[in-house]
XYZ file of C-alpha atoms in Angstrom:
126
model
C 125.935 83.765 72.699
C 123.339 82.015 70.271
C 124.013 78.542 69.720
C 122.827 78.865 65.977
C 125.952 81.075 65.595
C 128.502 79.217 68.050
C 126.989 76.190 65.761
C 127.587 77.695 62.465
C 131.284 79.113 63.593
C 131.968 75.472 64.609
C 130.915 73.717 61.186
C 132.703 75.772 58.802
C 135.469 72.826 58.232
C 132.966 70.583 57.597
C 131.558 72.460 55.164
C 134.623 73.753 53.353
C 133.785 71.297 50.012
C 131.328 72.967 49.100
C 131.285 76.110 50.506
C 134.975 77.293 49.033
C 136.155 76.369 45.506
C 139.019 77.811 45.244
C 141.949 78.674 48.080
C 141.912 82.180 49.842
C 144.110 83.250 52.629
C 143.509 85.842 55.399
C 141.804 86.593 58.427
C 137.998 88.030 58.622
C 136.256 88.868 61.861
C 133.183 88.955 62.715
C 131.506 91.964 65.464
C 128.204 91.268 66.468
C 126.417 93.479 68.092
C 123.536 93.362 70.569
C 122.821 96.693 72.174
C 125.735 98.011 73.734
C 127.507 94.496 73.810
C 129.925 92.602 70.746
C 130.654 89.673 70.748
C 133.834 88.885 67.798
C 134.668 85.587 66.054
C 137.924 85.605 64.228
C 137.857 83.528 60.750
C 141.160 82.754 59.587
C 141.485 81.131 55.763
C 144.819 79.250 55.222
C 144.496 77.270 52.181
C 140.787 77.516 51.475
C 140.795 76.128 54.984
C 138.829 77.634 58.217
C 139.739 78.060 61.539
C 136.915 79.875 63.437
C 137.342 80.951 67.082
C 135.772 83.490 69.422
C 137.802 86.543 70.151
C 138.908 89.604 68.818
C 141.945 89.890 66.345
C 143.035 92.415 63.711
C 141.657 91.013 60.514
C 142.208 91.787 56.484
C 138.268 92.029 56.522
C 135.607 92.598 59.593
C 132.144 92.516 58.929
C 129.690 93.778 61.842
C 126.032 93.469 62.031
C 123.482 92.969 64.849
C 123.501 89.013 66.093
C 120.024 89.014 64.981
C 120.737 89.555 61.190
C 123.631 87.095 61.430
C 121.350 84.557 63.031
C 119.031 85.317 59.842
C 122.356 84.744 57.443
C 123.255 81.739 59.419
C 119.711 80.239 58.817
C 119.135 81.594 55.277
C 116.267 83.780 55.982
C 118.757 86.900 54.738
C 121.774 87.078 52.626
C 124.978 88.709 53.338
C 125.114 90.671 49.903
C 121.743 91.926 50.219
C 122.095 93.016 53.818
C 125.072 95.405 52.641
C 123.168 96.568 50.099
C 120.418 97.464 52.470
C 122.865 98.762 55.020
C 121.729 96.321 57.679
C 125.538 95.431 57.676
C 128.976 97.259 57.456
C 132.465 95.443 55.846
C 135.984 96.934 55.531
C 138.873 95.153 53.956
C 139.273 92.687 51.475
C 136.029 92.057 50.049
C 137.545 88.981 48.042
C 137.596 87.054 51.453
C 133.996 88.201 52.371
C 133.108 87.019 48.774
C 134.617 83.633 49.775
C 133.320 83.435 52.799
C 129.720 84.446 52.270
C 129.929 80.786 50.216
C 129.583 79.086 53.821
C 126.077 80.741 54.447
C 123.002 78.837 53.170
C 120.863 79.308 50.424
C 117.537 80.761 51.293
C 114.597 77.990 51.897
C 112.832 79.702 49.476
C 115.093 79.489 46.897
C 114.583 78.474 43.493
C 116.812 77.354 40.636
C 116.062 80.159 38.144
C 116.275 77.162 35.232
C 113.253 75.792 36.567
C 110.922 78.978 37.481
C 109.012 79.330 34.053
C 109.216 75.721 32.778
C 106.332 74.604 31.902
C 105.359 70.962 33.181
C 104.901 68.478 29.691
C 101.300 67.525 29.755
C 101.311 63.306 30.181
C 99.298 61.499 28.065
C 96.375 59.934 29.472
């Protein structure tokens, strides 16, 4: 298994703060795939709070994609939302706890706050 993913799985607690405003219970898994191999994590939310472990479980929610894609989600380079949308991805269940946990991803590098992408820079004096 990828140690970006083990790695991300294993910092979700530390990252609840900011990654989960508000509390959500239930259980998501996670299938990824890599050829004819999946490998499952099982996410369960008590509290706003994360336990992540590998395994397989029956879960409220279960999102599957290839590893590779989550390894792009876990990194930033892709965002959950937008790999639905593009079908790269399949969920079933309770999309409220995908919607709270999509919050522990990262931003993309090449983000930008939208506030700040037509400013125009005050000229200094001189």
């Amino acid at each position: 298994m990828d140690a970006l993913v083990e790695q991300f799985f294993s910092t979700l607690q530390a990252r609840t703060p900011r990654g989960l405003r508000s509390p959500v219970d239930g259980v998501l898994r996670v299938d990824l795939y890599t050829g004819e191999h999946t490998d499952h994590w099982v996410v369960t939310l008590r509290s706003g709070r994360p336990v992540a472990a590998p395994g397989y479980a029956e879960a409220d929610t279960v999102w599957r994609s290839d590893a590779d894609l989550f390894e792009r989600l876990v990194t930033g380079e892709s965002q959950p939302v937008a790999a639905l949308l593009r079908n790269d991805a399949t969920l079933s269940g309770d999309v409220e706890l995908f919607l709270a946990f999509r919050r522990f991803f990262p931003p993309s590098p090449r983000a930008r706050d939208p506030r700040t992408v037509g400013a125009v820079e005050p000229e200094t004096p001189a």
